[in-house]
PDB file of C-alpha atoms in Angstrom:
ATOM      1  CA  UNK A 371     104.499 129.767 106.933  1.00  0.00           C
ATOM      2  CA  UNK A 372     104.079 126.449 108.723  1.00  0.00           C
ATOM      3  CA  UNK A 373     101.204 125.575 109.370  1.00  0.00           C
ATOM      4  CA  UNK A 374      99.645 122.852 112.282  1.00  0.00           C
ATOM      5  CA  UNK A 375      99.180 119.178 110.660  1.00  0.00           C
ATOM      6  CA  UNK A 376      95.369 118.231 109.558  1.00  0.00           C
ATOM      7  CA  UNK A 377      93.795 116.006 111.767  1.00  0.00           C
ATOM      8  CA  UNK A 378      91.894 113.048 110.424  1.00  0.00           C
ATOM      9  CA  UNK A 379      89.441 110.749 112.540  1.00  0.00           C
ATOM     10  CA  UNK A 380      90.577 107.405 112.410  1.00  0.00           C
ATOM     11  CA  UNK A 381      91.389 105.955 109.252  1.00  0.00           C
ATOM     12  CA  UNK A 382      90.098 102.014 109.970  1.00  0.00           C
ATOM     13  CA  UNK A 383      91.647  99.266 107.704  1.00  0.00           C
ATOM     14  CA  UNK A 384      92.348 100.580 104.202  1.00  0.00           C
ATOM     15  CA  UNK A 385      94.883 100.848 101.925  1.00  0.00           C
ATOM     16  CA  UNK A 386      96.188 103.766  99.263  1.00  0.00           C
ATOM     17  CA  UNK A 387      99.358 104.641  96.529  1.00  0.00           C
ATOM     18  CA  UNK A 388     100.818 107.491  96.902  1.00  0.00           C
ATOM     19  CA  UNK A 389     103.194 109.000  93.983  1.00  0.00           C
ATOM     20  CA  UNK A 390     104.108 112.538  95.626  1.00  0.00           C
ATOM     21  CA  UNK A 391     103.946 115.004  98.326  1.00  0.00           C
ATOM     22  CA  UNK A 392      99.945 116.147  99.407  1.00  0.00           C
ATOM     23  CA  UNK A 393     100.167 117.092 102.533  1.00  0.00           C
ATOM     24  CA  UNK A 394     102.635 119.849 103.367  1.00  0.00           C
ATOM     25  CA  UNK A 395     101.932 120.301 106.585  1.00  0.00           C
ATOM     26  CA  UNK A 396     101.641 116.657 107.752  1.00  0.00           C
ATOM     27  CA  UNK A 397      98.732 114.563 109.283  1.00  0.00           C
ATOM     28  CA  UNK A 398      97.733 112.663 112.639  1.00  0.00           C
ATOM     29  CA  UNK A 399      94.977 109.706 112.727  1.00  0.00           C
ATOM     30  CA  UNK A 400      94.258 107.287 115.141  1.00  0.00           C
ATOM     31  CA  UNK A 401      95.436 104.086 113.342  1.00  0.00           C
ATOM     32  CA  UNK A 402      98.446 102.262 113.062  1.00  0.00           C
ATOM     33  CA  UNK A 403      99.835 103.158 110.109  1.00  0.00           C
ATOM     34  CA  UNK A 404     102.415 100.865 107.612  1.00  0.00           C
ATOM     35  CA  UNK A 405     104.011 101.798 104.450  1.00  0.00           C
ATOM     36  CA  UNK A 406     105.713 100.157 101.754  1.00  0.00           C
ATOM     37  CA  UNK A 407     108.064 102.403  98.831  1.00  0.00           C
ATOM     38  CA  UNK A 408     107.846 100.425  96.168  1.00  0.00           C
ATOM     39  CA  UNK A 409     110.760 101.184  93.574  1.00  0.00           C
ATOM     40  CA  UNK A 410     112.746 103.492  95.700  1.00  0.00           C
ATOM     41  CA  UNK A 411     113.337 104.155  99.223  1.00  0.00           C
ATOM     42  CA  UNK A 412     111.345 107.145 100.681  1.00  0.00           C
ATOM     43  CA  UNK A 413     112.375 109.598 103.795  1.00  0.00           C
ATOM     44  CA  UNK A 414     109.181 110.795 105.996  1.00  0.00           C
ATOM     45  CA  UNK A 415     109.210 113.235 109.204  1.00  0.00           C
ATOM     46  CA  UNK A 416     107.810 110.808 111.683  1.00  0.00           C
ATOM     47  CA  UNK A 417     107.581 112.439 115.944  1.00  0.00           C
ATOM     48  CA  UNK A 418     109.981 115.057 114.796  1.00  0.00           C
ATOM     49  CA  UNK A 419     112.820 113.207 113.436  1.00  0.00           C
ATOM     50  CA  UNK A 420     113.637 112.234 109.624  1.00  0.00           C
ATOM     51  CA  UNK A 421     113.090 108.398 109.367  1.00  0.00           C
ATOM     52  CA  UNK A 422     114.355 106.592 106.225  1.00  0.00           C
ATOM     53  CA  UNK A 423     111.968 103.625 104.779  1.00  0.00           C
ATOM     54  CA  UNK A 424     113.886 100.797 103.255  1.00  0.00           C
ATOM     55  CA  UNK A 425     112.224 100.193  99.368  1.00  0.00           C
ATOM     56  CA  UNK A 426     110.201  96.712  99.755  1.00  0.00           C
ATOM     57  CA  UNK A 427     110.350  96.499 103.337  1.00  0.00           C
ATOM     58  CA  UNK A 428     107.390  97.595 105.417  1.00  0.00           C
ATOM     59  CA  UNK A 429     107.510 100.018 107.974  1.00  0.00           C
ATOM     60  CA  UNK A 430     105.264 100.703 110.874  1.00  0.00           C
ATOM     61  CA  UNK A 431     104.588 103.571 113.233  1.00  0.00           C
ATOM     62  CA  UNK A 432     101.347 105.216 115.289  1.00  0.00           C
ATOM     63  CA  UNK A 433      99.699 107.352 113.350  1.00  0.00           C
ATOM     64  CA  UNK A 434      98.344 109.871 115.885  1.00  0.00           C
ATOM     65  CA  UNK A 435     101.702 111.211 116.082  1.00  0.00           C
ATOM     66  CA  UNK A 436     102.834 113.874 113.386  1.00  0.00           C
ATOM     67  CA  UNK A 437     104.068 112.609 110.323  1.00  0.00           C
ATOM     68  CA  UNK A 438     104.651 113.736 106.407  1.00  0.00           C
ATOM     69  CA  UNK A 439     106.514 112.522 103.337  1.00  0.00           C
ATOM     70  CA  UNK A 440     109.736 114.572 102.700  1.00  0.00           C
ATOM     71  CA  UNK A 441     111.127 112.804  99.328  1.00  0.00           C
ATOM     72  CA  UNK A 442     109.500 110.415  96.527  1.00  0.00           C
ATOM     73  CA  UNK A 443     109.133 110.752  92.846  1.00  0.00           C
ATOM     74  CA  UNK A 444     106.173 110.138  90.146  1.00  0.00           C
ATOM     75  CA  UNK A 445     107.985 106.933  89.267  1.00  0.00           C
ATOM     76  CA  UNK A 446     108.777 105.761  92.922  1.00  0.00           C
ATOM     77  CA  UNK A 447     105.457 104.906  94.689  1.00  0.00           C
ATOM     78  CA  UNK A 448     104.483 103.493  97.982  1.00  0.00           C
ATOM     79  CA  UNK A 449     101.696 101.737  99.357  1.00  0.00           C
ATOM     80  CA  UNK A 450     100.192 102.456 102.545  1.00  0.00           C
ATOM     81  CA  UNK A 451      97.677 100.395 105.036  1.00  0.00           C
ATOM     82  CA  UNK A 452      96.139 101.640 108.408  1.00  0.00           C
ATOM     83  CA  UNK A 453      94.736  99.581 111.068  1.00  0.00           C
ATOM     84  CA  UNK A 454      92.143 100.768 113.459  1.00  0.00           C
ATOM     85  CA  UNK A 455      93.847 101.237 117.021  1.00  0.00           C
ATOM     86  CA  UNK A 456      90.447  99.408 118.402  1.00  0.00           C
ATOM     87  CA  UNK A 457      91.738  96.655 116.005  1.00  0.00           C
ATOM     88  CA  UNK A 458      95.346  96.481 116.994  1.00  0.00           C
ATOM     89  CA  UNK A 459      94.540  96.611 120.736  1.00  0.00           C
ATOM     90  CA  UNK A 460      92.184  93.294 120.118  1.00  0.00           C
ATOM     91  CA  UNK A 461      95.449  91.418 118.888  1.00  0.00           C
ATOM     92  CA  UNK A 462      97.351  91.206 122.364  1.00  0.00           C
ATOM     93  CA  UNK A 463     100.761  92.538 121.288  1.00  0.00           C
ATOM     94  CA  UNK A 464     103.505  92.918 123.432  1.00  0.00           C
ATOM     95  CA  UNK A 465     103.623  96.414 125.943  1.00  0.00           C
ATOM     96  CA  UNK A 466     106.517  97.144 125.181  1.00  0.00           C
ATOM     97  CA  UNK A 467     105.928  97.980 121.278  1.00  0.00           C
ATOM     98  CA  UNK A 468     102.838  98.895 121.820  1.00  0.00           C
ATOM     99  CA  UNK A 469     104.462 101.820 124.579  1.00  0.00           C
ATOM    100  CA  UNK A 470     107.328 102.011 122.095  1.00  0.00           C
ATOM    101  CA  UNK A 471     104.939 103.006 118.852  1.00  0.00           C
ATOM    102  CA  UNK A 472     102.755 105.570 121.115  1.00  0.00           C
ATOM    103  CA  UNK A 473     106.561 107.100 122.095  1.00  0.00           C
ATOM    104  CA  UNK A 474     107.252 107.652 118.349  1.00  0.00           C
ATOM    105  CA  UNK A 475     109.168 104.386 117.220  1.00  0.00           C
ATOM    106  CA  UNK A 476     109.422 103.221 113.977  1.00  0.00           C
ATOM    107  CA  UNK A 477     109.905  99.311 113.205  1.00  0.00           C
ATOM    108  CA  UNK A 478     110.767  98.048 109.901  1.00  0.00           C
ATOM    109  CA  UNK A 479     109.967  94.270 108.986  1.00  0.00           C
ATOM    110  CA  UNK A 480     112.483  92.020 107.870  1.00  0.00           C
ATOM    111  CA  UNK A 481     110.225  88.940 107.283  1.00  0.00           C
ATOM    112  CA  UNK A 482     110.738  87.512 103.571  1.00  0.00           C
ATOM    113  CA  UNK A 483     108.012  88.685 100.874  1.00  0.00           C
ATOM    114  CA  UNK A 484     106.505  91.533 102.500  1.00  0.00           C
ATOM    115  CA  UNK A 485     106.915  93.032  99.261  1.00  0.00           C
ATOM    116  CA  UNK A 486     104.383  90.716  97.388  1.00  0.00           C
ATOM    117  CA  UNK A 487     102.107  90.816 100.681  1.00  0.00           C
ATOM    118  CA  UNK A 488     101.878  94.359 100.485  1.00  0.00           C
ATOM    119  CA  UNK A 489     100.632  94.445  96.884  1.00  0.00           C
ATOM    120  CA  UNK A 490      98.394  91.968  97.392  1.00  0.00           C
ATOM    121  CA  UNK A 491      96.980  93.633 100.741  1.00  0.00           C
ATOM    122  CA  UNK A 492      96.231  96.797  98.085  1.00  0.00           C
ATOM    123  CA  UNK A 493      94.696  94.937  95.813  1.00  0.00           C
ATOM    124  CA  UNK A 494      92.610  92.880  97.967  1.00  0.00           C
ATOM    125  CA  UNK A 495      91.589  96.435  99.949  1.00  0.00           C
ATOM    126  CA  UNK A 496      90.189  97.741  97.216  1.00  0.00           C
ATOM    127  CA  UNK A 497      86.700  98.914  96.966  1.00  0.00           C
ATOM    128  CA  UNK A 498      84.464  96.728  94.994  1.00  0.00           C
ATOM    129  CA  UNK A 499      86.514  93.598  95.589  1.00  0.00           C
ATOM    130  CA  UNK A 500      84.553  90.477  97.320  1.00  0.00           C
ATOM    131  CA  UNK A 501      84.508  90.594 100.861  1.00  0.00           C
ATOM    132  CA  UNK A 502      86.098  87.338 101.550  1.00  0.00           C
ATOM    133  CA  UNK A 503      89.401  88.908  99.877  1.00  0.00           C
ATOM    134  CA  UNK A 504      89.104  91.828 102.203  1.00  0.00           C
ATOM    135  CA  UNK A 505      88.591  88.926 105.348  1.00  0.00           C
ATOM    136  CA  UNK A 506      91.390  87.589 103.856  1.00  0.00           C
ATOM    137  CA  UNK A 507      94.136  90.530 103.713  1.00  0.00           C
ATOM    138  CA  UNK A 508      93.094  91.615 107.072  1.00  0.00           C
ATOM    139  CA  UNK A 509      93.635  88.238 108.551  1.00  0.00           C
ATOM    140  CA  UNK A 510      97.134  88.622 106.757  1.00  0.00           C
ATOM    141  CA  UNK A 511      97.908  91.765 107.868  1.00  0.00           C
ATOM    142  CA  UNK A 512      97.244  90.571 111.349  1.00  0.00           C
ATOM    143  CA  UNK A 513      99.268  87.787 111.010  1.00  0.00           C
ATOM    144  CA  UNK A 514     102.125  89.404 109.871  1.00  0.00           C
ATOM    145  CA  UNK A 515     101.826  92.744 112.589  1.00  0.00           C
ATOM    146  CA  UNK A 516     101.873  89.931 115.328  1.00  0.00           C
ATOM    147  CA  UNK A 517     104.835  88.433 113.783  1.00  0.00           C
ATOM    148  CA  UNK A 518     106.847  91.948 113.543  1.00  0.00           C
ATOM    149  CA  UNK A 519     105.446  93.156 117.262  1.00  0.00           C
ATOM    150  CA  UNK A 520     106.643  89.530 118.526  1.00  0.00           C
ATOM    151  CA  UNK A 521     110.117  89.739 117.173  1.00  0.00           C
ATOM    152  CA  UNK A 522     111.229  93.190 117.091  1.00  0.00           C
ATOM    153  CA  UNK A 523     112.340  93.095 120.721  1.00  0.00           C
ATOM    154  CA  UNK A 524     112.722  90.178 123.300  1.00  0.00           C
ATOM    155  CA  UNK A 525     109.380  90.483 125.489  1.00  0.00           C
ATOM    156  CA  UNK A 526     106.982  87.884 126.598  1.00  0.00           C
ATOM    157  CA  UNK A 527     104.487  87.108 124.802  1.00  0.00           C
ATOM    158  CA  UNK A 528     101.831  87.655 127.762  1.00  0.00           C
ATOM    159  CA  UNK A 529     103.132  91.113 128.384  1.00  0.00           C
ATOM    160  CA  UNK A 530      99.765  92.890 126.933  1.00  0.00           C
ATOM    161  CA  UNK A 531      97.419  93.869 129.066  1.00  0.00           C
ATOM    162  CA  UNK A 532      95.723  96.148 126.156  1.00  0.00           C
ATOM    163  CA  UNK A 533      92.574  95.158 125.058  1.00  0.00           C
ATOM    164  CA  UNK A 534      89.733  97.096 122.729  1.00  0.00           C
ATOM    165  CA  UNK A 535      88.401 100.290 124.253  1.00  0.00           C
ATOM    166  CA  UNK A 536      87.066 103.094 122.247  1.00  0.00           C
ATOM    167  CA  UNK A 537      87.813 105.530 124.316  1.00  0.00           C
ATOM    168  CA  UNK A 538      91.362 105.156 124.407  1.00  0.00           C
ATOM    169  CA  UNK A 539      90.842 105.737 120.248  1.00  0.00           C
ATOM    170  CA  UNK A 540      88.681 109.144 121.139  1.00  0.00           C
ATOM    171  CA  UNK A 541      91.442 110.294 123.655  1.00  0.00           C
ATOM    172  CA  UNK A 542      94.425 109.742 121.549  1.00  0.00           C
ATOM    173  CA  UNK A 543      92.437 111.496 118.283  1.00  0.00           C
ATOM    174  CA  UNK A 544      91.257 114.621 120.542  1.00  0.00           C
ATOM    175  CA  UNK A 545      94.822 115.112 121.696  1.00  0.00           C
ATOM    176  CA  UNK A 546      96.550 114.937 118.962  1.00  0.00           C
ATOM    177  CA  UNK A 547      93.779 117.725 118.167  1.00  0.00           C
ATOM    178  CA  UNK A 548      94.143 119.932 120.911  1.00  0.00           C
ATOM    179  CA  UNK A 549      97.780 119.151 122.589  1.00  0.00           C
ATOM    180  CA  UNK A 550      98.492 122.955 122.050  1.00  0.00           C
ATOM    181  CA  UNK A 551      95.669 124.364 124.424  1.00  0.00           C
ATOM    182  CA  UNK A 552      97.198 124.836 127.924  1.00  0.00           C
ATOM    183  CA  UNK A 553      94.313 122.696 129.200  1.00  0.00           C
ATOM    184  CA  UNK A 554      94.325 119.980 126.952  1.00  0.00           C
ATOM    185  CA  UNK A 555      95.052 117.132 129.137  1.00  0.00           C
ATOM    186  CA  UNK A 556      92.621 118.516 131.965  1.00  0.00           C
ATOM    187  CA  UNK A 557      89.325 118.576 129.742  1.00  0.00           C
ATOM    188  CA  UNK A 558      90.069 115.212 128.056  1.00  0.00           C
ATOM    189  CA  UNK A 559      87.932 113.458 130.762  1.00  0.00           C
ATOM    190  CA  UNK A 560      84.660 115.965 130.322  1.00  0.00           C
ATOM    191  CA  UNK A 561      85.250 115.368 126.327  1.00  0.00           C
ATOM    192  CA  UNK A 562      85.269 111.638 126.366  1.00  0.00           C
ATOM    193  CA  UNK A 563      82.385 111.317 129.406  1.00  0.00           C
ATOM    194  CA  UNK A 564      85.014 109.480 132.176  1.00  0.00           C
ATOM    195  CA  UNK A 565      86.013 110.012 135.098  1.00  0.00           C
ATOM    196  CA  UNK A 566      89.423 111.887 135.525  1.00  0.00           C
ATOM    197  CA  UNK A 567      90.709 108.631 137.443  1.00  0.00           C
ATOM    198  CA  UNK A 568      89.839 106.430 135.168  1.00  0.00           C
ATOM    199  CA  UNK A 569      91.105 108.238 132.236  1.00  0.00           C
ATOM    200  CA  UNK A 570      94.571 108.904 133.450  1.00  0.00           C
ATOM    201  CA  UNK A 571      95.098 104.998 134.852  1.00  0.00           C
ATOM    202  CA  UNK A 572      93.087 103.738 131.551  1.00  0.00           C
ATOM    203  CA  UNK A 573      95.034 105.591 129.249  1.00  0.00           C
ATOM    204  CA  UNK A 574      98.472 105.324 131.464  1.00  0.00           C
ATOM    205  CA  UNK A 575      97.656 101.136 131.347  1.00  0.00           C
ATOM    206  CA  UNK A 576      97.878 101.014 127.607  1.00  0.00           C
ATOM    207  CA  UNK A 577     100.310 103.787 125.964  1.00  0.00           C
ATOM    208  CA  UNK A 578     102.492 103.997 129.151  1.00  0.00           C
ATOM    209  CA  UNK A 579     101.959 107.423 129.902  1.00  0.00           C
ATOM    210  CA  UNK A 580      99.846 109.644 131.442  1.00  0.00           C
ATOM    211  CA  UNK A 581      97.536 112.121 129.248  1.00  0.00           C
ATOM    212  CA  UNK A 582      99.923 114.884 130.740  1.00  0.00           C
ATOM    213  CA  UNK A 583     102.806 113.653 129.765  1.00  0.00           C
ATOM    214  CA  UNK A 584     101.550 112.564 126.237  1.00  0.00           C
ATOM    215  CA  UNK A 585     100.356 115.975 125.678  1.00  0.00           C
ATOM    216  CA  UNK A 586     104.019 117.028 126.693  1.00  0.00           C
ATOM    217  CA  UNK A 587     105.323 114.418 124.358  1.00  0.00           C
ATOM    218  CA  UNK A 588     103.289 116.011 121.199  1.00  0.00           C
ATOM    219  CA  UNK A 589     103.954 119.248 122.411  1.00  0.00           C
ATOM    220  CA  UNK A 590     107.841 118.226 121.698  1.00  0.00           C
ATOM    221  CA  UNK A 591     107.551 116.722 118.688  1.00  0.00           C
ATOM    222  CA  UNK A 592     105.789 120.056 117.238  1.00  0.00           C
ATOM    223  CA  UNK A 593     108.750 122.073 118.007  1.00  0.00           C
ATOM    224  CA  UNK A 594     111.065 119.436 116.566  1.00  0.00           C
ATOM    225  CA  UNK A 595     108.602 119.912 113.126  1.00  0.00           C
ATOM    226  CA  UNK A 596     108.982 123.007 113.283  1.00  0.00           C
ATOM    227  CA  UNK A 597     112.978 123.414 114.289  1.00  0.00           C
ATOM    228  CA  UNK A 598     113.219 120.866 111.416  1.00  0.00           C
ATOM    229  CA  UNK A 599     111.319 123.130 108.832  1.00  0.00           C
ATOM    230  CA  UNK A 600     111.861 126.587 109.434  1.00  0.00           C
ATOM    231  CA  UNK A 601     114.775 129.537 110.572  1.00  0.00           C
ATOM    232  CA  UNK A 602     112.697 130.297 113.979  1.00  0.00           C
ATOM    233  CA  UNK A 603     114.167 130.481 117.371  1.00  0.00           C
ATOM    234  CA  UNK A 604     113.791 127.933 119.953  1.00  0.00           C
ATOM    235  CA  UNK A 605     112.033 129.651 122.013  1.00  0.00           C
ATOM    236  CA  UNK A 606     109.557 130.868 119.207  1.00  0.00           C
ATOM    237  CA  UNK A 607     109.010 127.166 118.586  1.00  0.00           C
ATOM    238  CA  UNK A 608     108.982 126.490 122.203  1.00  0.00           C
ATOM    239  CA  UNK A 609     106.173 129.313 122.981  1.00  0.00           C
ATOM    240  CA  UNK A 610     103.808 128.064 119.862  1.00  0.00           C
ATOM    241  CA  UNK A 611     103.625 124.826 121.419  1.00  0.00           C
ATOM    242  CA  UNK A 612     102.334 125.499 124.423  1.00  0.00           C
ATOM    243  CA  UNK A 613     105.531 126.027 126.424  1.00  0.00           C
ATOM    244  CA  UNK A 614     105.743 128.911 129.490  1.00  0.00           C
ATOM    245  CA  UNK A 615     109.537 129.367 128.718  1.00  0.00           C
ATOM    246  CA  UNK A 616     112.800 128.297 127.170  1.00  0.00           C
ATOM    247  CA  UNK A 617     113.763 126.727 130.363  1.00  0.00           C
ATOM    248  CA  UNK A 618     110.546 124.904 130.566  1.00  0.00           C
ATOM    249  CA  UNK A 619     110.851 123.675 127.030  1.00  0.00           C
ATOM    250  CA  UNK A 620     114.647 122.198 128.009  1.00  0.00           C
ATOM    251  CA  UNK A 621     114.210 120.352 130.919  1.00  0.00           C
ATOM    252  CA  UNK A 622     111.051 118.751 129.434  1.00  0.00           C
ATOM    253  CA  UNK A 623     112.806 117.914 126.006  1.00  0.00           C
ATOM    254  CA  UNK A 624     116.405 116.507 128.150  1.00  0.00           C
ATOM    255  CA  UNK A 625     113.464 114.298 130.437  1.00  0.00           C
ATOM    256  CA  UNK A 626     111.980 112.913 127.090  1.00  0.00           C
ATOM    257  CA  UNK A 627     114.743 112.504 124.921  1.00  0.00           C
ATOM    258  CA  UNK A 628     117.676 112.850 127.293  1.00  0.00           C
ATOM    259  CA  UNK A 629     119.434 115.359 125.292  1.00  0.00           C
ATOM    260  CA  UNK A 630     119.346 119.073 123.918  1.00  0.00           C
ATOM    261  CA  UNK A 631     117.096 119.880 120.970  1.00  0.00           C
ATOM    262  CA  UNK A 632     119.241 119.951 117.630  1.00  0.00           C
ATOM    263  CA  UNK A 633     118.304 121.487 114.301  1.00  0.00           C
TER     264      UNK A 633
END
């Protein structure tokens, strides 16, 4: 039977190898997550869709939203880094990919020797490993998140107005904790201690969308999951996640995604 994804706090800046499948069911944390497959591409299910990651190339996406390994092999590793969202926010990247990684996009990097950098970043990540090398892969891994943020679309470079707020971290992990209680969204300012205006322009300023409509958004992307992963009905999936109806479920999915849901 499937089951809900586990839900992690966030991660901070680390770094881990995987070799196979450990988590059935998936995972959400509040970090920016990248991953690099090391001998041979790898296929995840990232926001409800299958995403393939290019071998060598690095691939980022938002963690909070749910996401799972569907293919790799004992001889076909990967390496994977996450980055604190407080962290990220600091670095003044562009709105747009910072709306469009909330949303569920996935950007690969095509800058030369990510490959190398990414081994190095594990290595350097390590526990027990001098703290200037650890100062020294996170100032890389900086470096090379502004580079992929500043050239994956054409915005201007002043277009962030995100900057660190640890609230916005406690929102986004408590929703992607609770999206499928019908008052999710409504309690979020009593959990976090702010004012329900504040909350819903804060939180609206940096991702690009209300709390509403991100709960709606997670909401989706659980009945995609489970569409994806199991012979239940659309409307099954539909009433799990927190939908009143069928109908309800397809005009919010065509206002997201502008299209029908699709096995």
């Amino acid at each position: 039977m499937e089951t809900a994804p586990a839900i992690y706090p966030s991660i901070g800046l680390r770094s881990g190898r995987a070799n196979r499948r450990r988590d059935p069911s998936g995972h959400v944390h509040g970090d920016l997550e990248l991953i690099l497959p090391v001998l041979r591409p790898w296929r995840m299910l990232h926001a409800g869709r299958v995403v393939e990651l290019p071998v060598n190339r690095l691939t980022a996406f938002w963690g909070a939203l749910p996401h799972k390994a569907l293919s790799a092999a004992d001889d076909a590793p990967m390496l994977w880094f996450t980055i604190g969202l407080d962290r990220v926010l600091a670095w003044g990247l562009p709105r747009a990919v910072l709306h469009g990684w909330w949303k569920g996009a996935v950007i690969h990097g095509d800058l030369p020797e990510q490959a190398d950098l990414g081994r190095r970043w594990h290595e350097d990540l390590r526990s027990g490993v001098p703290e200037w090398r650890r100062s020294c892969a996170a100032l890389e891994i900086e470096s090379w998140v502004r580079r992929l943020a500043h050239t994956a679309h054409a915005v201007e470079a002043n277009e962030s107005d995100a900057t660190t707020d640890p609230s916005l971290t406690r929102m986004c992990e408590w929703l992607a904790g609770h999206y499928l209680e019908a008052d999710a969204a409504a309690r979020l300012p009593g959990i976090v201690g702010l004012s329900p205006g504040y909350v819903r322009n804060r939180f609206r300023a940096i991702t690009g969308m209300t709390p509403s409509r991100y709960v709606v958004r997670l909401r989706l992307i659980h009945v995609q999951r489970l569409l994806l992963s199991s012979q239940r009905s659309v409307l099954g999936c539909a009433l799990e996640a927190g939908f009143g109806s069928q109908s309800q479920f397809y005009a919010a999915y065509r206002a997201v995604f502008g299209c029908s849901p699709r096995r």
